[in-house]
Amino acid sequence: MDDSEEALVRGATHGDAVAVQELLVRYLPGLRGYLRLRAGPLLLDRESCSDIAQSVCREILENLERFRYDGSVGFRRWLYTTARRKIADRYEYYRAKKRDIARDGDGGDDRHLHSYADFFTPSQQAEAREELDRVEGAFAQLSEEHQQVILLTKVLGLSRAEAAEEMGRSEGALRALLFRALATLSEMLD
């Protein structure tokens, strides 16, 4: 984003509710996608993606006055670092409480599909669940590098230049990596 994003961050740090809302509207879909792919089924069996996203947003808003805006890449990096840390904290929480998240889970997180119940038949919901499981399973099998390039460019919406900077690569190297990652994912899904 641009100057308008900087204005939103500045407004949010000064308690402007409209600026806070606009920031959340801009970033919540990407954040949910990131959490859905990074939290994994074991954690998502215990907590909804929306609950984790809400917790991340609350932490961001509580610490916004300490954030020094240095561009949209820096803001996104801060947001997704907070999300990554939140995921690690939640796993640690369950381990510390002697909770076996693999055993205690209900076998699948269909909460995100329930909101569509009025629009789709049960068989369509089952198909959507199966397809989502298939994509998440294939994504989990990708290398960390392939996961990261797909997350940065396709889920978070960073430009290739921004993603290259984030990954410490040239734009050409990133483009080749993204091509290989998407080709590998496509092969897994065929």
mmCIF file of C-alpha atoms in Angstrom:
data_model
loop_
_atom_site.group_PDB
_atom_site.id
_atom_site.type_symbol
_atom_site.label_atom_id
_atom_site.label_comp_id
_atom_site.label_asym_id
_atom_site.label_seq_id
_atom_site.Cartn_x
_atom_site.Cartn_y
_atom_site.Cartn_z
ATOM 1 C CA MET A 1 0.000 0.000 0.000
ATOM 2 C CA ASP A 2 1.144 3.598 0.128
ATOM 3 C CA ASP A 3 0.705 6.937 1.883
ATOM 4 C CA SER A 4 -2.892 6.029 2.695
ATOM 5 C CA GLU A 5 -1.651 3.012 4.633
ATOM 6 C CA GLU A 6 0.788 5.166 6.559
ATOM 7 C CA ALA A 7 -2.065 7.567 7.361
ATOM 8 C CA LEU A 8 -4.179 4.642 8.566
ATOM 9 C CA VAL A 9 -1.390 3.352 10.816
ATOM 10 C CA ARG A 10 -0.823 6.847 12.210
ATOM 11 C CA GLY A 11 -4.555 7.320 12.753
ATOM 12 C CA ALA A 12 -4.874 3.944 14.443
ATOM 13 C CA THR A 13 -2.009 4.750 16.817
ATOM 14 C CA HIS A 14 -3.937 7.855 17.868
ATOM 15 C CA GLY A 15 -7.154 5.931 18.536
ATOM 16 C CA ASP A 16 -8.971 6.614 15.261
ATOM 17 C CA ALA A 17 -11.563 3.805 15.170
ATOM 18 C CA VAL A 18 -12.182 4.240 11.423
ATOM 19 C CA ALA A 19 -8.461 3.832 10.698
ATOM 20 C CA VAL A 20 -8.318 0.705 12.874
ATOM 21 C CA GLN A 21 -11.318 -0.755 11.077
ATOM 22 C CA GLU A 22 -9.856 -0.003 7.638
ATOM 23 C CA LEU A 23 -6.549 -1.661 8.566
ATOM 24 C CA LEU A 24 -8.410 -4.764 9.720
ATOM 25 C CA VAL A 25 -10.514 -4.838 6.546
ATOM 26 C CA ARG A 26 -7.347 -4.668 4.444
ATOM 27 C CA TYR A 27 -5.405 -7.344 6.264
ATOM 28 C CA LEU A 28 -7.895 -9.754 7.844
ATOM 29 C CA PRO A 29 -8.521 -11.948 4.761
ATOM 30 C CA GLY A 30 -4.787 -12.464 4.183
ATOM 31 C CA LEU A 31 -4.199 -13.030 7.883
ATOM 32 C CA ARG A 32 -6.892 -15.705 8.022
ATOM 33 C CA GLY A 33 -5.415 -17.428 4.980
ATOM 34 C CA TYR A 34 -1.964 -17.302 6.525
ATOM 35 C CA LEU A 35 -3.223 -18.729 9.819
ATOM 36 C CA ARG A 36 -5.220 -21.446 8.069
ATOM 37 C CA LEU A 37 -2.102 -22.659 6.257
ATOM 38 C CA ARG A 38 0.404 -22.125 9.068
ATOM 39 C CA ALA A 39 -1.532 -23.170 12.169
ATOM 40 C CA GLY A 40 -2.198 -26.618 10.802
ATOM 41 C CA PRO A 41 -5.047 -28.983 11.511
ATOM 42 C CA LEU A 42 -3.864 -29.963 14.991
ATOM 43 C CA LEU A 43 -4.168 -26.437 16.367
ATOM 44 C CA LEU A 44 -7.223 -25.597 14.278
ATOM 45 C CA ASP A 45 -9.007 -28.601 15.803
ATOM 46 C CA ARG A 46 -8.718 -26.795 19.149
ATOM 47 C CA GLU A 47 -9.233 -23.162 18.147
ATOM 48 C CA SER A 48 -10.959 -21.563 15.220
ATOM 49 C CA CYS A 49 -8.944 -19.615 12.701
ATOM 50 C CA SER A 50 -11.127 -16.589 13.512
ATOM 51 C CA ASP A 51 -10.273 -16.821 17.219
ATOM 52 C CA ILE A 52 -6.550 -16.911 16.483
ATOM 53 C CA ALA A 53 -6.893 -14.020 14.001
ATOM 54 C CA GLN A 54 -8.815 -12.010 16.596
ATOM 55 C CA SER A 55 -6.079 -12.642 19.142
ATOM 56 C CA VAL A 56 -3.406 -11.521 16.665
ATOM 57 C CA CYS A 57 -5.376 -8.365 15.820
ATOM 58 C CA ARG A 58 -5.888 -7.573 19.499
ATOM 59 C CA GLU A 59 -2.146 -7.903 20.134
ATOM 60 C CA ILE A 60 -1.342 -5.708 17.130
ATOM 61 C CA LEU A 61 -3.796 -3.039 18.279
ATOM 62 C CA GLU A 62 -2.471 -3.133 21.851
ATOM 63 C CA ASN A 63 1.079 -2.562 20.604
ATOM 64 C CA LEU A 64 0.375 -0.228 17.693
ATOM 65 C CA GLU A 65 1.727 2.843 19.494
ATOM 66 C CA ARG A 66 5.157 1.144 19.662
ATOM 67 C CA PHE A 67 5.229 0.370 15.945
ATOM 68 C CA ARG A 68 7.278 2.739 13.801
ATOM 69 C CA TYR A 69 5.904 2.765 10.267
ATOM 70 C CA ASP A 70 8.570 2.093 7.636
ATOM 71 C CA GLY A 71 6.431 1.031 4.714
ATOM 72 C CA SER A 72 3.829 -1.600 3.993
ATOM 73 C CA VAL A 73 6.376 -4.425 3.853
ATOM 74 C CA GLY A 74 7.446 -3.560 7.386
ATOM 75 C CA PHE A 75 3.846 -3.437 8.594
ATOM 76 C CA ARG A 76 3.003 -6.789 6.999
ATOM 77 C CA ARG A 77 6.194 -8.299 8.384
ATOM 78 C CA TRP A 78 5.190 -7.135 11.867
ATOM 79 C CA LEU A 79 1.649 -8.469 11.444
ATOM 80 C CA TYR A 80 2.715 -11.899 10.205
ATOM 81 C CA THR A 81 5.580 -12.198 12.696
ATOM 82 C CA THR A 82 2.984 -11.586 15.398
ATOM 83 C CA ALA A 83 0.780 -14.281 13.840
ATOM 84 C CA ARG A 84 3.673 -16.753 13.651
ATOM 85 C CA ARG A 85 4.538 -16.056 17.295
ATOM 86 C CA LYS A 86 0.871 -16.469 18.293
ATOM 87 C CA ILE A 87 0.754 -19.903 16.639
ATOM 88 C CA ALA A 88 3.926 -20.967 18.463
ATOM 89 C CA ASP A 89 2.531 -19.635 21.763
ATOM 90 C CA ARG A 90 -0.718 -21.576 21.336
ATOM 91 C CA TYR A 91 1.154 -24.821 20.633
ATOM 92 C CA GLU A 92 3.315 -24.170 23.699
ATOM 93 C CA TYR A 93 0.206 -23.465 25.787
ATOM 94 C CA TYR A 94 -1.266 -26.852 24.941
ATOM 95 C CA ARG A 95 2.036 -28.629 25.567
ATOM 96 C CA ALA A 96 2.504 -26.901 28.944
ATOM 97 C CA LYS A 97 -0.976 -27.938 30.053
ATOM 98 C CA LYS A 98 -0.141 -31.544 29.158
ATOM 99 C CA ARG A 99 -2.767 -31.435 26.471
ATOM 100 C CA ASP A 100 -2.149 -33.719 23.552
ATOM 101 C CA ILE A 101 -3.507 -31.633 20.716
ATOM 102 C CA ALA A 102 -3.254 -34.589 18.344
ATOM 103 C CA ARG A 103 -5.457 -36.724 20.596
ATOM 104 C CA ASP A 104 -7.877 -34.062 21.863
ATOM 105 C CA GLY A 105 -8.847 -32.677 18.465
ATOM 106 C CA ASP A 106 -12.242 -33.450 17.023
ATOM 107 C CA GLY A 107 -10.828 -34.741 13.754
ATOM 108 C CA GLY A 108 -11.453 -31.668 11.642
ATOM 109 C CA ASP A 109 -12.214 -27.994 11.781
ATOM 110 C CA ASP A 110 -15.460 -27.477 9.911
ATOM 111 C CA ARG A 111 -16.286 -24.216 11.695
ATOM 112 C CA HIS A 112 -15.364 -22.140 8.661
ATOM 113 C CA LEU A 113 -17.783 -24.209 6.570
ATOM 114 C CA HIS A 114 -20.742 -23.856 8.956
ATOM 115 C CA SER A 115 -21.307 -20.248 7.930
ATOM 116 C CA TYR A 116 -22.062 -21.505 4.424
ATOM 117 C CA ALA A 117 -24.602 -24.109 5.565
ATOM 118 C CA ASP A 118 -27.560 -22.073 4.315
ATOM 119 C CA PHE A 119 -26.098 -21.814 0.822
ATOM 120 C CA PHE A 120 -24.832 -25.328 0.145
ATOM 121 C CA THR A 121 -26.179 -28.838 0.451
ATOM 122 C CA PRO A 122 -24.495 -31.248 2.877
ATOM 123 C CA SER A 123 -22.826 -33.033 -0.034
ATOM 124 C CA GLN A 124 -21.459 -29.726 -1.370
ATOM 125 C CA GLN A 125 -20.151 -28.909 2.111
ATOM 126 C CA ALA A 126 -18.468 -32.321 2.289
ATOM 127 C CA GLU A 127 -16.877 -31.770 -1.118
ATOM 128 C CA ALA A 128 -15.616 -28.339 -0.035
ATOM 129 C CA ARG A 129 -14.148 -29.847 3.151
ATOM 130 C CA GLU A 130 -12.424 -32.595 1.170
ATOM 131 C CA GLU A 131 -10.978 -30.109 -1.306
ATOM 132 C CA LEU A 132 -9.753 -27.829 1.477
ATOM 133 C CA ASP A 133 -8.156 -30.812 3.236
ATOM 134 C CA ARG A 134 -6.507 -31.841 -0.034
ATOM 135 C CA VAL A 135 -5.032 -28.379 -0.637
ATOM 136 C CA GLU A 136 -3.863 -28.016 2.973
ATOM 137 C CA GLY A 137 -2.333 -31.508 2.909
ATOM 138 C CA ALA A 138 -0.454 -30.806 -0.311
ATOM 139 C CA PHE A 139 0.695 -27.413 0.987
ATOM 140 C CA ALA A 140 2.022 -29.050 4.171
ATOM 141 C CA GLN A 141 4.163 -31.393 2.052
ATOM 142 C CA LEU A 142 5.918 -28.532 0.266
ATOM 143 C CA SER A 143 9.362 -27.463 1.413
ATOM 144 C CA GLU A 144 9.502 -24.544 3.832
ATOM 145 C CA GLU A 145 10.906 -22.368 1.045
ATOM 146 C CA HIS A 146 8.058 -23.254 -1.334
ATOM 147 C CA GLN A 147 5.469 -22.649 1.396
ATOM 148 C CA GLN A 148 6.969 -19.263 2.177
ATOM 149 C CA VAL A 149 7.042 -18.022 -1.423
ATOM 150 C CA ILE A 150 3.417 -19.076 -1.980
ATOM 151 C CA LEU A 151 2.302 -17.497 1.300
ATOM 152 C CA LEU A 152 4.076 -14.230 0.579
ATOM 153 C CA THR A 153 2.887 -13.823 -3.004
ATOM 154 C CA LYS A 154 -0.474 -15.587 -3.186
ATOM 155 C CA VAL A 155 -1.869 -15.400 0.351
ATOM 156 C CA LEU A 156 -0.370 -12.161 1.636
ATOM 157 C CA GLY A 157 -0.422 -10.466 -1.753
ATOM 158 C CA LEU A 158 3.118 -9.097 -1.689
ATOM 159 C CA SER A 159 4.539 -8.051 -5.032
ATOM 160 C CA ARG A 160 7.380 -10.157 -6.368
ATOM 161 C CA ALA A 161 9.805 -7.361 -5.479
ATOM 162 C CA GLU A 162 8.505 -7.209 -1.891
ATOM 163 C CA ALA A 163 8.563 -11.001 -1.537
ATOM 164 C CA ALA A 164 12.090 -11.133 -2.966
ATOM 165 C CA GLU A 165 13.230 -8.567 -0.413
ATOM 166 C CA GLU A 166 11.520 -10.479 2.404
ATOM 167 C CA MET A 167 13.200 -13.739 1.360
ATOM 168 C CA GLY A 168 16.577 -12.156 0.631
ATOM 169 C CA ARG A 169 16.553 -13.138 -3.053
ATOM 170 C CA SER A 170 16.688 -11.388 -6.373
ATOM 171 C CA GLU A 171 13.392 -10.859 -8.133
ATOM 172 C CA GLY A 172 14.412 -13.301 -10.878
ATOM 173 C CA ALA A 173 15.332 -15.990 -8.349
ATOM 174 C CA LEU A 174 12.040 -15.470 -6.568
ATOM 175 C CA ARG A 175 10.097 -15.724 -9.825
ATOM 176 C CA ALA A 176 11.791 -19.064 -10.582
ATOM 177 C CA LEU A 177 11.183 -20.306 -7.031
ATOM 178 C CA LEU A 178 7.505 -19.323 -7.227
ATOM 179 C CA PHE A 179 7.138 -21.118 -10.562
ATOM 180 C CA ARG A 180 8.672 -24.309 -9.101
ATOM 181 C CA ALA A 181 6.560 -24.059 -5.940
ATOM 182 C CA LEU A 182 3.305 -23.648 -7.866
ATOM 183 C CA ALA A 183 4.252 -26.415 -10.302
ATOM 184 C CA THR A 184 5.003 -28.770 -7.401
ATOM 185 C CA LEU A 185 1.732 -27.897 -5.673
ATOM 186 C CA SER A 186 -0.172 -28.362 -8.924
ATOM 187 C CA GLU A 187 1.398 -31.792 -9.472
ATOM 188 C CA MET A 188 0.445 -32.841 -5.949
ATOM 189 C CA LEU A 189 -3.150 -31.776 -6.539
ATOM 190 C CA ASP A 190 -3.506 -33.545 -9.927
#
